[in-house]
PDB file of C-alpha atoms in Angstrom:
ATOM      1  CA  MET A   1      59.692   7.751 -32.295  1.00 59.00           C
ATOM      2  CA  THR A   2      57.196   9.798 -34.348  1.00 63.00           C
ATOM      3  CA  MET A   3      55.547   8.961 -37.623  1.00 58.00           C
ATOM      4  CA  LYS A   4      58.183  11.032 -39.562  1.00 64.00           C
ATOM      5  CA  ASP A   5      60.828   8.636 -38.155  1.00 69.00           C
ATOM      6  CA  ILE A   6      59.044   5.501 -39.419  1.00 78.00           C
ATOM      7  CA  ASP A   7      59.971   3.959 -42.829  1.00 89.00           C
ATOM      8  CA  GLU A   8      57.446   5.082 -45.610  1.00 89.00           C
ATOM      9  CA  SER A   9      56.495   1.512 -46.251  1.00 91.00           C
ATOM     10  CA  VAL A  10      55.718   0.796 -42.660  1.00 93.00           C
ATOM     11  CA  SER A  11      53.660   3.953 -42.560  1.00 91.00           C
ATOM     12  CA  ALA A  12      51.766   2.941 -45.584  1.00 93.00           C
ATOM     13  CA  GLU A  13      51.015  -0.586 -44.286  1.00 95.00           C
ATOM     14  CA  LEU A  14      49.929   1.020 -40.904  1.00 95.00           C
ATOM     15  CA  ASN A  15      47.489   3.264 -42.753  1.00 96.00           C
ATOM     16  CA  ARG A  16      46.137   0.426 -44.903  1.00 97.00           C
ATOM     17  CA  LEU A  17      45.483  -1.689 -41.790  1.00 98.00           C
ATOM     18  CA  ARG A  18      43.882   1.268 -39.968  1.00 98.00           C
ATOM     19  CA  GLU A  19      41.637   1.789 -42.980  1.00 98.00           C
ATOM     20  CA  SER A  20      40.577  -1.736 -42.800  1.00 98.00           C
ATOM     21  CA  ILE A  21      39.941  -1.399 -39.072  1.00 98.00           C
ATOM     22  CA  ASP A  22      37.706   1.744 -39.809  1.00 98.00           C
ATOM     23  CA  ASN A  23      35.814  -0.198 -42.502  1.00 98.00           C
ATOM     24  CA  ILE A  24      35.208  -3.157 -40.060  1.00 98.00           C
ATOM     25  CA  ASP A  25      34.100  -0.773 -37.311  1.00 98.00           C
ATOM     26  CA  ALA A  26      31.598   0.894 -39.759  1.00 98.00           C
ATOM     27  CA  ALA A  27      30.326  -2.497 -40.666  1.00 98.00           C
ATOM     28  CA  VAL A  28      29.878  -3.541 -36.933  1.00 97.00           C
ATOM     29  CA  VAL A  29      27.932  -0.334 -36.321  1.00 98.00           C
ATOM     30  CA  HIS A  30      25.649  -0.953 -39.212  1.00 98.00           C
ATOM     31  CA  MET A  31      25.197  -4.756 -38.232  1.00 98.00           C
ATOM     32  CA  LEU A  32      24.314  -3.551 -34.672  1.00 97.00           C
ATOM     33  CA  ALA A  33      21.729  -1.058 -36.028  1.00 97.00           C
ATOM     34  CA  GLU A  34      20.158  -3.759 -38.075  1.00 98.00           C
ATOM     35  CA  ARG A  35      20.211  -6.073 -34.991  1.00 97.00           C
ATOM     36  CA  PHE A  36      18.411  -3.466 -32.926  1.00 97.00           C
ATOM     37  CA  LYS A  37      15.869  -2.836 -35.640  1.00 97.00           C
ATOM     38  CA  CYS A  38      14.918  -6.493 -35.393  1.00 97.00           C
ATOM     39  CA  THR A  39      14.900  -6.568 -31.595  1.00 96.00           C
ATOM     40  CA  GLN A  40      12.740  -3.313 -31.530  1.00 96.00           C
ATOM     41  CA  GLN A  41      10.067  -5.525 -33.516  1.00 97.00           C
ATOM     42  CA  VAL A  42      10.483  -8.266 -31.071  1.00 96.00           C
ATOM     43  CA  GLY A  43       9.924  -5.719 -28.235  1.00 95.00           C
ATOM     44  CA  ARG A  44       6.690  -4.497 -29.790  1.00 95.00           C
ATOM     45  CA  LEU A  45       5.523  -8.140 -30.337  1.00 96.00           C
ATOM     46  CA  LYS A  46       6.183  -9.021 -26.785  1.00 94.00           C
ATOM     47  CA  ALA A  47       4.448  -5.853 -25.505  1.00 94.00           C
ATOM     48  CA  ALA A  48       1.438  -6.421 -27.640  1.00 93.00           C
ATOM     49  CA  HIS A  49       1.076 -10.002 -26.138  1.00 94.00           C
ATOM     50  CA  GLN A  50       2.128  -8.999 -22.547  1.00 92.00           C
ATOM     51  CA  MET A  51       5.309 -11.269 -22.702  1.00 94.00           C
ATOM     52  CA  PRO A  52       8.266 -10.501 -20.396  1.00 94.00           C
ATOM     53  CA  PRO A  53      11.060  -8.228 -21.859  1.00 92.00           C
ATOM     54  CA  ALA A  54      13.810 -10.843 -20.991  1.00 93.00           C
ATOM     55  CA  ASP A  55      14.028 -14.462 -22.042  1.00 94.00           C
ATOM     56  CA  PRO A  56      16.717 -16.075 -19.959  1.00 95.00           C
ATOM     57  CA  ALA A  57      16.346 -19.433 -21.630  1.00 96.00           C
ATOM     58  CA  ARG A  58      16.953 -17.917 -25.046  1.00 95.00           C
ATOM     59  CA  GLU A  59      19.799 -15.746 -23.639  1.00 95.00           C
ATOM     60  CA  SER A  60      21.531 -18.733 -22.230  1.00 96.00           C
ATOM     61  CA  ARG A  61      21.309 -20.526 -25.709  1.00 97.00           C
ATOM     62  CA  GLN A  62      22.629 -17.606 -27.393  1.00 96.00           C
ATOM     63  CA  ILE A  63      25.518 -17.260 -25.061  1.00 96.00           C
ATOM     64  CA  ALA A  64      26.530 -20.690 -25.660  1.00 97.00           C
ATOM     65  CA  ARG A  65      26.173 -20.414 -29.386  1.00 97.00           C
ATOM     66  CA  LEU A  66      28.160 -17.278 -29.430  1.00 96.00           C
ATOM     67  CA  ARG A  67      30.897 -18.823 -27.307  1.00 97.00           C
ATOM     68  CA  GLN A  68      31.101 -21.752 -29.784  1.00 98.00           C
ATOM     69  CA  LEU A  69      31.287 -19.326 -32.802  1.00 98.00           C
ATOM     70  CA  ALA A  70      34.019 -17.257 -30.933  1.00 98.00           C
ATOM     71  CA  GLU A  71      36.009 -20.365 -30.369  1.00 98.00           C
ATOM     72  CA  SER A  72      35.812 -21.464 -34.033  1.00 98.00           C
ATOM     73  CA  ALA A  73      36.794 -17.810 -35.040  1.00 98.00           C
ATOM     74  CA  ARG A  74      39.806 -17.791 -32.712  1.00 98.00           C
ATOM     75  CA  LEU A  75      38.198 -14.949 -30.663  1.00 97.00           C
ATOM     76  CA  ASP A  76      38.135 -15.138 -26.810  1.00 98.00           C
ATOM     77  CA  PRO A  77      34.767 -16.743 -25.798  1.00 98.00           C
ATOM     78  CA  SER A  78      34.731 -14.697 -22.533  1.00 98.00           C
ATOM     79  CA  PHE A  79      34.972 -11.476 -24.536  1.00 97.00           C
ATOM     80  CA  ALA A  80      32.304 -12.560 -26.880  1.00 96.00           C
ATOM     81  CA  GLU A  81      29.969 -13.509 -23.963  1.00 97.00           C
ATOM     82  CA  LYS A  82      30.731 -10.020 -22.378  1.00 97.00           C
ATOM     83  CA  LEU A  83      29.760  -8.271 -25.631  1.00 96.00           C
ATOM     84  CA  LEU A  84      26.611 -10.309 -26.111  1.00 95.00           C
ATOM     85  CA  ASN A  85      25.593  -9.542 -22.442  1.00 96.00           C
ATOM     86  CA  PHE A  86      26.106  -5.996 -23.043  1.00 96.00           C
ATOM     87  CA  ILE A  87      24.042  -6.000 -26.212  1.00 96.00           C
ATOM     88  CA  VAL A  88      21.210  -8.165 -24.481  1.00 95.00           C
ATOM     89  CA  ALA A  89      21.085  -5.704 -21.591  1.00 95.00           C
ATOM     90  CA  GLU A  90      20.466  -2.796 -24.129  1.00 95.00           C
ATOM     91  CA  VAL A  91      17.787  -4.919 -25.784  1.00 95.00           C
ATOM     92  CA  ILE A  92      16.061  -5.759 -22.537  1.00 95.00           C
ATOM     93  CA  ARG A  93      16.143  -1.923 -21.605  1.00 95.00           C
ATOM     94  CA  HIS A  94      14.531  -1.208 -24.937  1.00 94.00           C
ATOM     95  CA  HIS A  95      11.876  -3.942 -24.526  1.00 94.00           C
ATOM     96  CA  GLU A  96      11.114  -2.593 -20.998  1.00 94.00           C
ATOM     97  CA  ARG A  97      10.567   1.009 -22.528  1.00 94.00           C
ATOM     98  CA  ILE A  98       8.346  -0.436 -25.203  1.00 94.00           C
ATOM     99  CA  ALA A  99       6.331  -2.435 -22.734  1.00 91.00           C
ATOM    100  CA  ASP A 100       5.846   0.659 -20.552  1.00 91.00           C
ATOM    101  CA  GLU A 101       4.801   2.740 -23.583  1.00 90.00           C
ATOM    102  CA  SER A 102       2.348   0.146 -24.641  1.00 88.00           C
ATOM    103  CA  ALA A 103       0.844  -0.206 -21.137  1.00 86.00           C
ATOM    104  CA  ASN A 104       0.567   3.704 -20.954  1.00 87.00           C
ATOM    105  CA  LEU A 105      -1.160   3.842 -24.283  1.00 83.00           C
ATOM    106  CA  ALA A 106      -3.589   0.933 -23.270  1.00 79.00           C
ATOM    107  CA  GLY A 107      -4.200   2.886 -20.025  1.00 77.00           C
ATOM    108  CA  GLU A 108      -5.006   5.858 -21.873  1.00 78.00           C
ATOM    109  CA  SER A 109      -7.346   4.057 -24.229  1.00 75.00           C
ATOM    110  CA  ALA A 110      -9.233   2.449 -21.254  1.00 75.00           C
ATOM    111  CA  ASN A 111      -9.630   5.926 -19.768  1.00 77.00           C
ATOM    112  CA  GLY A 112     -11.110   7.410 -22.822  1.00 73.00           C
ATOM    113  CA  GLY A 113      -8.011   8.836 -24.070  1.00 61.00           C
ATOM    114  CA  THR A 114      -7.355  11.040 -20.818  1.00 55.00           C
ATOM    115  CA  ARG A 115      -4.658  10.498 -18.476  1.00 50.00           C
ATOM    116  CA  ALA A 116      -5.447   9.399 -15.033  1.00 49.00           C
TER     117      ALA A 116
END
């Protein structure tokens, strides 16, 4: 069956739903961008104070919180946990990069601005 074979009202409803999905996808991307802006600031703060990139205790609390939110939203909690784990892994990767950059800058400053 092709789109030509589908009733016009069904096609219109399908397009309406897909437009909503596209709008939601755009909102998700923008929300993730905002989240990463905040986590970049966290990474810089952690690097400035020589704190570790990961915080397993906070991650555990966040997973429990997100699973609970997912349940109340009728979303599979396992899916929500997988999504958060994916995001957190990316955040930690960013924090490690920021920490490395910060350490390199500190090393250059200690060497009078030259590379060792």
